[in-house]
Amino acid sequence: MENNAPTAWPSSQGGHVVPPSGPCGYNKSRGVHKALDARKVKTPPLTTPWTYEAGTNPWPQYPRPQLERPQWQSLNGIWTYQNASSIDAVNSPPYNQTLPNEVLIPSCLESSLSGIQGEYTIYSWLATSFSVPTTWTGNRVLLNFAAVDYEATVFVNGRNATFHRGGYFAFTVDVTDHLRANGTNELLVFVHDPTDSDPYVIPIGKQTLHPLHTFYTPCSGIWQSVWIESAPSSYITQLDIAAGMDGQVNATVSSFGNASASVQIAVIDRKTNRTVATHNGASNVQCTFSVPSVSLWSPDSPTLYDITVSLGDDEVSSYTGFRTIARGEVNGIERPLLNGEFIFQFGTLDQGFWPDGIYLPPNRDAMVYDLQTLKKLGFNMLRKHIKVEPALYYQACDEMGILIFQDMPSLRPFQQRTLDNCTIVTILPDAAQQDEFTRQLELLVVQQRHFPSIVTYIVYNEGWGQLTNYYPEFGLTDLVKQLDPTRLVDSTSGWYDHGAGDFSDNHHYANPQCGSPFYSIQSSPYDPSRIGIQGEFGGIGQNVSIEHLWNVQEAIDTINQTYEIDTTIEAWNYRGHRLLGELLDQVKMYSCSGGIWTQTTDVEGEVNGLLTYDRRVLRPDVAQWQADIQSLYTAASSRVNASMPAGNGRL
C-alpha cells in the first residue's frame, strides 16, 4: 500500500486507510530525523504513522498536569544503557563510566523507539547527566519519575537516593543534598523487571516474557517521563481534590517542611479566566468549600476548572471537573448515575499497546488519535485494560469527555507451574505477594483519584491472580472505597463473582449477556441488587495484509485463535451491527446499563480491533456504528423516569 495516507477521514465506509490527526501525519518523504539516525533506531515488526516523529526530545509536555510547577526541566532524551547480569549488579554501580548503548527515555527497552529492542531485559543500567539552573539556587530540587517498570534504584553522584517498586506508579525524591555545588550531576538508575519469571508474582497486566495470542511483548525500564523541578523548603507534595455536582469541593493539600502551613486555593473558570471561588485553609487537613453556579462535567460537556494552590513561596496549578458518580434505583433497576442521571456507558476494551513503543506511543498526537477515533464513532467510555497510562492520557480524557473504567494491572494470569512431585498448580500470590498487590492497588487509587474522567475502578479481571481460598475482593473493595468514596468499584470483571462491589459484570464472546435472564458458565448470573454491565463482548476479527500486521511469525500463527474471524470487511461490519443489535435488545428488555466492546486496536496476534495495530486501517462503517451506538443511548434514555429527583442515588 502507499505510505502516504489519504487526506480525508472516511465518513461512512469501513476498512479505509485513515490518517492521524494533528500535524504529525505519516509522510515517507520526511524520512528519519538525523538525530534518530545517530542512535540507530531499530526497525519494529510494524510501524505507525508516528514512529519516526518521536525525535530526541520526546514527550516535552509537563508530565503531571494535576500538580504542575512553573520551574521544571525535562530529563527526557538520549540516555545510555547497558545490560546487567543479575540483581547483585546493583551493588557495583558503574560510576563515572560511559555506558555502551544509547537509549531513548522514556521508552520500553523492548521497543524499537528505545533503540535497544531488547529481549529478557531483566536487569539494566541507565544513565544520564544534568545541570541545575542557577536560578534555582536556594531551593530544593525534586527528581521525578512518572513510571519505571518494575523496581528502580536511583543513584545521584555516587549516592543511593531512593528505591521504588511498582511498574505503573510515579515517585519523587528530593536530591538537593546529593547535588554538586556547580557543574554536571550523574544520574544512574538500576532497573529490575522480572515480569512473569519465577518465582515472581507481580502486577504485570498483559505483559509476558513468552508472548502468545492474548499476552504481549513486555515493557521494561524507564517508560514514562523523568524531570526535575524547583520547590521551596516547604512545598506541596500532593493535591487531593474532589468536586461534586453541588459545587462542593473537598480538598487536601499535603506538604513537606511545615505540618500545618497556611494554604490558599483559587478556582478559575477556564473559559473566562475568571476566579470564581477562593478558600484559605491549612495543609495536611481536608477543607471543604463551595463554588456557586458551576457548569458540570460530562461526556457531552466536559467542562473543567483550573485551580491554583499556594503554600508560602510554593505555587502549583491543577484542575478539576464538577461531577458526581453514584448508583441508584431507576424504575426498579440498579443503575450507574452521573450527576444524578442514568447515562448508558458504552466503550471499548483499550489495552494501550503500540507496535513501535509497546507501552508508550511515540508522542501525544498518537495517543490522542485513538481517543479521537473513539469519540468520532460515538463511544462515551473506555475500559483501560489492566494497564495504567501516563497522566497526560487521563488529562486528554478529562478534556474530551471520555468516561474511564480503570483496571488494576493483574498478577500472573492463570499461568501454571509444575511442583517437584509433578503436580501442576495455578500460580497465585502467597501472603507477601498479595500484600504487595494490595499496596500497589492503593497506589493506583491515590494517584488516579484526581482525574474527573475515571468513574469506576476494577480490581480483578477474569480471576487473574484472584485467590480462591478466601474472597479477597471484599476487603480490596472496602479499601478502594475508603481511599476514594467518590467512585464505583467493579470488584470482579467476569468470572469469579461472589457478590462484591457495585457491578454484576458479564464477559461473553461474541454476543452479549448483559443484565439478562441468561448467562454462560464463564460468568455468574445477573445479580439484580447490583448494576448489570457487559464487561467484555464482541471480539470479532478480520485479517488484513501483512503491511498492517505485527510481522512476527509466532503472532501471525495465532490469528485464527481470535474469537471469530470475518473474511471480509463487509461481513465484519454486518456482524458488528448484529451484535450491537443484541445489546440494544438487552437495554430495551432487561437491565443492561453499559457495555465494553473488544477492542480499540489489534494487538500483536489479535486482529479484532476497530483499528489495525498500526492505526492505518479503520474497520467500522462509521455512519453505521454511529447510528448503532446512538441507538443504545436513546434506548437507555427512554427507560429513565423523567420525574426521578436529581441526585437520587448512593455510592
XYZ file of C-alpha atoms in Angstrom:
651
model
C 0.000 0.000 0.000
C 1.022 3.653 -0.328
C 2.888 5.130 2.630
C 1.017 8.421 2.319
C -2.458 8.333 3.858
C -5.437 9.965 2.144
C -6.327 13.487 3.167
C -9.879 12.831 4.369
C -11.168 10.609 7.132
C -13.838 8.303 5.610
C -17.338 9.387 6.530
C -19.047 6.036 6.245
C -17.295 3.162 4.518
C -15.387 0.843 6.844
C -11.979 -0.609 6.136
C -10.376 2.515 4.713
C -6.885 3.691 5.471
C -7.080 6.673 7.816
C -4.609 9.463 8.561
C -3.566 10.573 12.027
C -4.963 13.764 13.474
C -2.822 16.779 14.172
C 0.340 17.961 12.423
C 2.322 14.755 12.705
C 0.854 12.734 9.833
C 2.944 9.972 8.336
C 4.808 11.008 5.203
C 7.556 8.890 3.762
C 9.296 11.886 2.258
C 10.098 13.286 5.701
C 12.422 10.399 6.392
C 14.035 9.701 9.754
C 15.347 12.620 11.787
C 19.134 12.828 11.734
C 19.194 12.708 15.499
C 17.312 9.431 15.370
C 19.799 8.037 12.859
C 22.535 8.785 15.344
C 21.093 6.450 17.919
C 20.230 3.767 15.350
C 16.535 3.235 15.940
C 15.635 -0.407 15.493
C 13.150 -1.405 12.808
C 9.963 -2.643 14.517
C 7.859 -5.551 13.244
C 5.259 -2.868 12.403
C 5.342 0.932 12.307
C 2.675 3.538 12.979
C 2.268 6.931 11.286
C 4.199 8.471 14.199
C 7.124 6.040 14.526
C 9.688 8.476 13.157
C 8.228 11.561 14.816
C 9.491 10.857 18.330
C 12.662 12.940 17.969
C 15.301 13.284 20.669
C 13.163 15.452 22.942
C 10.234 13.078 23.398
C 7.160 13.914 25.432
C 8.115 17.556 26.129
C 4.830 18.322 27.910
C 4.851 18.766 31.694
C 4.137 15.182 32.792
C 1.929 15.761 35.881
C -0.905 18.152 34.964
C -2.715 17.725 38.274
C 0.203 19.230 40.228
C 2.266 21.419 37.922
C 5.188 23.641 38.912
C 6.439 26.529 36.795
C 10.164 25.836 37.292
C 10.987 22.451 35.826
C 13.350 20.764 33.404
C 12.746 17.618 31.362
C 15.372 14.877 31.547
C 13.797 13.011 28.641
C 16.026 12.315 25.661
C 19.090 10.257 24.861
C 20.481 8.358 27.855
C 22.974 5.487 27.859
C 22.278 1.870 28.701
C 23.919 -1.431 29.452
C 22.520 -4.811 30.362
C 23.314 -6.235 33.781
C 23.739 -9.897 34.642
C 21.940 -10.202 37.976
C 20.310 -8.421 40.882
C 23.714 -8.243 42.559
C 24.829 -5.723 39.937
C 23.070 -3.040 41.957
C 25.928 -3.308 44.474
C 28.518 -2.312 41.839
C 27.205 0.816 40.097
C 29.172 1.896 37.002
C 30.008 5.335 38.335
C 31.747 7.798 36.015
C 31.631 5.349 33.123
C 30.244 5.719 29.639
C 27.638 3.003 29.106
C 27.970 1.383 25.667
C 24.470 1.903 24.194
C 22.289 4.921 23.537
C 18.643 4.654 24.593
C 15.673 6.996 24.266
C 13.966 7.902 27.542
C 11.099 7.463 28.091
C 10.652 4.149 26.288
C 10.334 0.440 26.855
C 13.699 -1.281 26.391
C 11.903 -3.902 24.282
C 10.572 -1.286 21.869
C 12.046 -0.112 18.602
C 11.741 3.514 19.745
C 14.187 2.840 22.561
C 16.953 1.990 20.094
C 17.548 -1.231 22.036
C 14.648 -3.552 21.134
C 15.898 -5.929 23.790
C 14.698 -9.306 24.953
C 14.785 -10.505 28.551
C 15.970 -7.105 29.725
C 15.507 -8.134 33.330
C 18.473 -6.219 34.807
C 19.518 -2.882 33.344
C 21.626 0.195 33.994
C 20.502 3.547 32.564
C 22.471 6.765 32.886
C 22.348 10.455 32.069
C 23.684 13.723 33.405
C 22.001 17.012 34.176
C 22.746 20.509 35.384
C 20.517 22.513 37.690
C 19.632 26.056 36.542
C 21.405 28.710 38.581
C 18.055 30.438 39.118
C 17.071 27.548 41.380
C 19.777 28.366 43.908
C 18.464 28.146 47.461
C 15.504 25.945 46.555
C 15.009 22.206 46.839
C 15.489 20.109 43.708
C 12.961 17.301 43.249
C 13.677 14.405 40.876
C 10.508 12.816 39.465
C 9.904 9.531 37.661
C 6.432 9.052 36.181
C 6.900 5.252 35.921
C 9.717 2.688 35.896
C 8.955 -0.987 35.319
C 9.435 -2.661 37.745
C 11.966 -1.821 40.502
C 14.217 1.236 40.364
C 17.285 2.020 42.477
C 18.342 5.613 41.848
C 21.891 6.932 42.339
C 22.839 10.611 42.129
C 26.541 11.490 42.075
C 27.510 8.128 43.529
C 24.961 8.132 46.343
C 21.879 5.931 46.658
C 18.986 8.407 46.512
C 15.929 6.117 46.599
C 14.343 2.766 45.773
C 10.899 2.292 44.254
C 8.825 -0.788 43.423
C 5.806 -0.805 41.111
C 5.936 -0.509 37.333
C 2.900 1.761 36.862
C 3.346 4.415 39.511
C 5.129 7.743 39.912
C 7.666 8.599 42.601
C 9.628 11.662 43.677
C 12.874 12.089 45.606
C 14.457 15.260 46.955
C 18.016 15.108 45.591
C 19.166 18.548 46.780
C 21.704 17.163 49.227
C 23.157 14.831 46.569
C 23.917 17.568 44.045
C 27.244 19.117 43.196
C 27.522 22.807 44.011
C 28.474 23.639 40.437
C 28.575 21.623 37.247
C 27.128 18.371 35.970
C 25.368 15.705 38.047
C 25.473 11.995 37.260
C 22.155 10.098 37.383
C 22.257 6.286 37.372
C 19.207 4.040 37.573
C 19.314 0.292 38.121
C 16.123 -1.402 36.913
C 14.987 -4.901 37.783
C 11.945 -6.153 35.876
C 11.233 -9.866 36.322
C 7.842 -9.705 34.522
C 6.460 -13.275 34.766
C 9.692 -15.134 35.518
C 9.648 -17.444 38.524
C 9.285 -17.067 41.438
C 7.863 -13.568 40.967
C 4.124 -12.867 41.108
C 3.760 -9.144 40.500
C 1.299 -6.816 38.735
C 2.099 -7.187 35.022
C -1.222 -6.919 33.160
C -0.821 -8.411 29.667
C 2.990 -8.427 29.694
C 4.851 -11.714 29.354
C 8.368 -12.898 28.579
C 6.797 -15.503 26.291
C 4.242 -13.698 24.072
C 1.284 -15.680 22.817
C -2.087 -14.819 21.334
C -3.618 -12.629 24.057
C -0.430 -11.780 26.002
C 2.186 -9.496 24.586
C 5.711 -8.141 24.473
C 6.713 -6.782 27.900
C 7.906 -3.300 28.803
C 10.997 -2.803 30.946
C 12.857 0.276 32.070
C 12.028 3.983 32.354
C 8.891 4.060 30.215
C 7.414 7.363 31.349
C 8.869 10.854 31.704
C 11.682 11.955 34.022
C 12.072 15.544 35.181
C 13.487 17.803 37.871
C 11.737 20.780 39.401
C 12.415 23.549 41.860
C 10.488 23.908 45.115
C 10.986 25.997 48.272
C 11.957 24.409 51.602
C 8.278 23.980 52.488
C 6.416 22.650 49.469
C 3.285 20.884 48.292
C 3.686 17.132 47.863
C 0.161 16.076 46.862
C -3.227 17.506 45.959
C -6.442 15.602 46.559
C -9.397 17.447 45.074
C -12.918 16.087 44.633
C -15.597 18.375 43.203
C -19.265 17.369 43.196
C -22.284 18.331 41.129
C -23.485 20.520 44.029
C -20.420 22.749 43.668
C -18.811 21.472 46.862
C -15.039 20.963 46.781
C -13.229 18.666 49.189
C -9.509 19.382 49.084
C -6.456 18.154 50.960
C -3.113 19.843 50.329
C -0.299 17.645 51.622
C 3.014 19.356 52.338
C 6.620 18.834 53.377
C 8.527 21.101 55.721
C 5.609 22.576 57.644
C 2.964 20.290 59.106
C 0.218 22.919 59.237
C 1.156 25.637 56.775
C -1.411 28.095 55.503
C -2.708 27.329 52.003
C -4.735 29.377 49.554
C -6.872 27.738 46.871
C -8.347 29.555 43.879
C -10.840 28.063 41.400
C -10.749 29.629 37.933
C -13.314 29.376 35.144
C -11.243 28.078 32.247
C -13.460 29.704 29.632
C -13.337 33.223 31.071
C -10.121 33.025 33.124
C -12.147 34.500 35.990
C -11.615 33.406 39.595
C -14.973 32.058 40.792
C -14.012 30.946 44.311
C -11.165 31.169 46.820
C -10.520 29.394 50.086
C -7.938 29.688 52.854
C -7.045 26.651 54.913
C -4.212 24.589 56.341
C -2.087 21.870 54.817
C -2.466 18.177 55.632
C -6.115 18.505 56.697
C -9.191 18.270 54.499
C -11.010 21.503 53.792
C -14.441 21.975 52.247
C -15.819 24.944 50.355
C -18.405 25.684 47.676
C -18.267 27.172 44.197
C -21.511 28.839 43.064
C -23.345 28.066 39.824
C -20.869 25.542 38.447
C -21.068 24.008 34.981
C -20.992 20.241 35.299
C -18.546 17.831 33.676
C -19.995 15.073 31.474
C -19.114 13.300 28.203
C -21.337 15.735 26.305
C -19.964 18.790 28.102
C -16.519 18.131 29.618
C -16.216 21.453 31.461
C -13.043 21.825 33.522
C -11.979 24.461 36.035
C -8.372 25.451 36.644
C -7.032 25.551 40.191
C -4.054 27.282 41.750
C -2.774 26.349 45.198
C -0.280 28.426 47.193
C 1.674 27.369 50.264
C 4.187 30.022 51.274
C 6.507 30.509 48.296
C 5.253 27.364 46.561
C 2.508 27.735 43.964
C 1.216 24.891 41.818
C -1.525 24.610 39.225
C -4.130 21.901 38.797
C -7.685 21.464 37.528
C -10.918 19.633 38.309
C -14.364 18.890 36.950
C -17.579 19.142 38.920
C -19.463 15.856 38.697
C -20.951 13.216 40.985
C -20.742 9.469 40.417
C -23.200 7.243 42.231
C -25.537 4.308 41.834
C -29.248 4.227 42.397
C -32.505 2.530 41.514
C -34.210 3.819 38.390
C -37.549 2.247 37.527
C -36.692 -0.709 39.746
C -33.232 -1.340 38.201
C -29.833 -0.576 39.732
C -28.102 1.965 37.504
C -24.845 3.944 37.413
C -25.576 7.642 37.817
C -23.589 10.620 36.584
C -24.740 13.910 38.063
C -27.889 12.186 39.291
C -28.846 10.751 35.898
C -28.557 7.316 34.338
C -26.378 7.546 31.252
C -25.666 4.357 29.327
C -21.903 3.865 29.387
C -20.523 2.309 26.226
C -16.864 1.955 25.379
C -14.055 -0.267 24.235
C -11.554 -2.553 25.866
C -8.486 -0.351 25.492
C -5.173 -2.108 26.081
C -2.834 0.735 25.185
C -0.197 -1.261 23.272
C 1.791 0.155 20.345
C 3.914 -1.747 17.796
C 6.720 0.825 17.915
C 6.577 1.868 21.577
C 4.948 -1.214 23.224
C 3.522 0.538 26.318
C 4.127 4.138 25.233
C 3.073 5.775 21.945
C 5.666 7.837 20.080
C 4.069 11.146 21.075
C 0.932 12.839 22.335
C -0.580 13.134 18.852
C -0.526 9.349 18.529
C -2.046 8.886 21.971
C -4.851 11.354 21.325
C -5.635 9.845 17.920
C -7.018 6.671 19.495
C -9.246 8.734 21.788
C -10.452 10.964 18.963
C -11.353 7.896 16.934
C -13.492 6.526 19.765
C -15.275 9.854 20.227
C -15.881 10.117 16.467
C -17.579 6.722 16.453
C -19.793 7.734 19.374
C -18.266 5.913 22.356
C -18.507 7.795 25.642
C -16.335 5.443 27.712
C -13.361 3.103 27.624
C -12.079 0.395 29.887
C -8.360 0.914 30.481
C -7.495 -2.756 30.495
C -5.044 -3.891 33.186
C -2.638 -1.048 32.446
C -2.069 2.434 33.847
C -1.372 5.216 31.358
C 0.694 8.407 31.714
C -1.102 11.266 33.439
C -1.372 13.136 30.124
C -3.639 10.360 28.841
C -6.164 10.921 31.626
C -5.925 14.671 31.126
C -6.879 14.137 27.475
C -9.883 12.033 28.548
C -10.862 14.741 31.022
C -10.727 17.353 28.263
C -12.513 15.245 25.636
C -15.215 13.829 27.912
C -14.428 10.102 27.979
C -15.505 8.059 30.993
C -12.901 5.560 32.209
C -13.199 2.188 33.884
C -9.674 1.851 35.327
C -8.322 -1.676 35.817
C -5.749 -2.640 38.398
C -2.923 -4.398 36.484
C -3.315 -8.078 37.193
C -0.949 -10.627 38.629
C 0.203 -13.569 36.503
C -2.931 -14.578 34.570
C -3.719 -18.264 35.014
C -0.160 -19.376 34.461
C 0.831 -22.730 35.892
C 3.945 -24.336 37.339
C 4.887 -27.949 37.970
C 5.899 -28.866 41.509
C 8.649 -31.306 42.447
C 6.027 -34.047 42.850
C 4.856 -33.405 39.251
C 1.631 -31.722 40.404
C 0.556 -28.849 38.148
C -0.803 -25.854 40.039
C -2.107 -22.430 39.046
C 0.295 -19.665 40.053
C -1.330 -17.499 42.715
C 0.198 -14.982 45.113
C 1.493 -16.005 48.503
C 0.740 -13.828 51.526
C 3.621 -11.400 50.896
C 2.795 -11.113 47.190
C -0.858 -10.472 47.984
C 0.181 -7.743 50.433
C 2.283 -6.142 47.687
C -0.640 -6.326 45.249
C -2.759 -4.573 47.875
C -0.114 -1.875 48.385
C 0.066 -1.188 44.664
C -3.736 -1.131 44.360
C -3.624 1.605 46.995
C -1.024 3.485 44.915
C -3.297 3.191 41.881
C -6.241 4.783 43.636
C -4.220 7.507 45.363
C -2.508 8.540 42.135
C -5.593 8.293 39.875
C -8.359 9.711 42.046
C -7.692 13.269 40.829
C -8.978 12.698 37.290
C -12.666 13.535 36.653
C -12.895 11.027 33.777
C -12.300 7.990 35.995
C -15.692 6.739 37.172
C -15.005 3.122 38.184
C -12.101 1.026 39.458
C -11.790 -2.651 38.506
C -9.929 -4.862 40.988
C -9.791 -8.277 39.273
C -10.137 -9.348 35.657
C -11.462 -12.859 34.996
C -9.960 -14.277 38.166
C -6.361 -13.480 37.204
C -4.382 -13.631 40.432
C -7.615 -13.832 42.426
C -7.169 -16.090 45.418
C -9.711 -18.866 45.835
C -9.138 -19.974 49.432
C -10.959 -16.813 50.512
C -12.607 -13.888 48.722
C -10.042 -11.043 48.817
C -12.151 -8.833 46.559
C -14.391 -7.893 49.504
C -11.542 -6.432 51.553
C -9.935 -4.850 48.499
C -13.233 -3.247 47.521
C -13.556 -1.796 51.019
C -10.002 -0.452 50.734
C -10.697 1.236 47.405
C -13.905 2.817 48.677
C -12.122 4.038 51.796
C -9.396 5.656 49.699
C -11.867 7.070 47.183
C -15.530 7.118 48.224
C -16.465 9.209 45.167
C -16.391 6.390 42.587
C -17.834 2.946 41.942
C -15.961 -0.359 42.134
C -16.260 -3.298 39.739
C -14.676 -5.887 42.029
C -14.561 -8.793 39.585
C -14.916 -8.113 35.888
C -16.021 -11.518 34.609
C -15.867 -14.972 36.112
C -15.386 -15.385 39.877
C -18.097 -13.084 41.191
C -19.073 -13.641 44.819
C -21.191 -10.518 45.194
C -18.632 -7.811 45.994
C -18.730 -4.309 44.566
C -21.221 -2.280 42.588
C -21.422 -4.303 39.359
C -22.722 -7.632 38.137
C -20.247 -7.906 35.242
C -20.639 -10.468 32.439
C -17.969 -11.458 29.896
C -19.104 -13.350 26.822
C -17.901 -13.655 23.233
C -19.073 -12.805 20.748
C -22.667 -11.920 21.716
C -23.642 -10.061 24.910
C -25.468 -11.337 28.003
C -25.978 -8.020 29.776
C -28.314 -7.784 32.745
C -30.246 -10.635 31.136
C -32.021 -13.780 32.382
C -29.485 -15.952 30.533
C -25.760 -16.470 31.027
C -22.948 -18.901 30.272
C -20.661 -20.834 32.608
C -17.933 -18.224 32.016
C -19.830 -15.636 34.054
C -22.178 -15.550 37.000
C -25.910 -14.934 36.522
C -27.083 -11.346 36.645
C -27.484 -10.078 40.210
C -30.323 -7.506 40.282
C -29.002 -5.995 43.527
C -26.084 -4.556 41.534
C -25.537 -2.795 38.207
C -25.691 -5.086 35.168
C -22.882 -4.455 32.684
C -21.301 -6.305 29.769
C -17.647 -6.087 30.793
C -16.425 -7.667 27.526
C -18.090 -8.826 24.315
C -17.632 -8.611 20.555
C -14.059 -9.533 19.790
C -14.847 -10.270 16.155
C -11.782 -10.242 13.939
C -10.900 -9.547 10.338
C -7.488 -10.423 8.940
C -5.509 -7.866 6.960
C -2.499 -7.865 4.671
C 0.997 -8.228 6.076
C 1.809 -4.494 5.981
C -0.775 -3.964 8.755
C 0.192 -6.993 10.863
C 2.707 -7.460 13.678
C 5.252 -9.243 11.494
C 6.317 -11.880 13.999
C 5.602 -15.408 12.858
C 4.561 -16.678 16.296
C 1.923 -13.948 16.450
C 0.708 -14.495 12.882
C 0.308 -18.204 13.634
C -2.232 -17.361 16.382
C -4.527 -15.132 14.329
C -7.092 -17.920 13.909
C -7.428 -18.083 17.713
C -9.422 -14.837 17.503
C -12.946 -15.348 18.889
C -14.452 -15.024 15.402
C -12.867 -14.322 12.028
C -14.892 -12.494 9.382
C -13.345 -12.897 5.965
C -14.426 -9.522 4.549
C -14.801 -6.051 5.978
C -18.462 -6.102 4.902
C -19.043 -9.276 6.927
C -17.195 -7.734 9.881
C -19.451 -4.684 9.843
C -22.545 -6.865 9.427
C -21.569 -8.911 12.472
C -20.858 -5.772 14.464
C -24.287 -4.430 13.589
C -25.971 -7.665 14.676
C -24.084 -7.848 17.983
C -24.827 -4.232 18.808
C -28.448 -5.012 17.944
C -28.456 -7.812 20.521
C -27.060 -5.419 23.116
C -29.781 -2.919 22.156
C -32.447 -5.558 22.811
C -30.976 -6.184 26.259
C -31.029 -2.449 27.015
C -34.696 -2.285 25.982
C -35.902 -5.532 27.561
C -33.664 -6.246 30.538
C -31.274 -4.477 32.913
C -28.224 -3.662 30.838
C -26.535 -0.417 31.961
C -23.333 -0.445 29.924
C -21.075 -2.420 27.642
C -17.443 -2.762 26.626
C -16.595 -3.829 23.076
C -13.382 -5.757 22.441
C -11.368 -3.789 21.356
C -9.892 -0.406 20.319
C -6.994 -1.757 18.254
C -5.438 -5.003 17.125
C -2.568 -6.095 19.358
C 0.211 -8.336 18.020
C -1.551 -11.590 17.043
C -5.066 -10.281 17.768
C -6.924 -8.832 14.775
C -10.182 -7.822 16.467
C -9.656 -4.091 16.832
C -11.658 -1.200 15.452
C -8.254 -0.049 14.221
C -5.412 -2.194 12.972
C -2.345 -2.308 15.222
C -0.557 0.278 13.051
C -3.575 2.632 13.303
C -3.709 2.900 9.496
C -6.965 0.997 8.823
C -10.286 1.749 10.485
C -12.645 -1.198 10.142
C -16.036 0.258 11.145
C -18.528 1.669 8.684
C -18.565 4.986 10.532
C -22.170 6.009 9.872
C -23.452 2.547 10.768
C -21.553 2.407 14.038
C -22.503 5.939 14.985
C -26.178 5.103 14.456
C -25.971 1.788 16.334
C -24.203 3.350 19.310
C -26.622 6.280 19.437
C -29.484 3.763 19.492
C -28.075 2.348 22.748
C -28.089 5.779 24.377
C -31.582 6.541 23.102
C -32.992 3.246 24.356
C -31.426 3.715 27.782
C -32.736 7.276 27.991
C -36.261 6.132 27.165
C -36.255 3.876 30.228
C -35.444 6.706 32.633
C -38.253 8.130 34.710
C -38.084 11.852 33.956
C -39.546 12.654 37.375
C -36.700 10.946 39.245
C -35.249 13.620 41.567
C -31.771 14.801 40.627
C -29.065 13.384 42.848
C -31.035 10.282 43.761
C -28.506 7.557 44.335
C -25.815 6.175 46.593
C -22.236 5.090 46.463
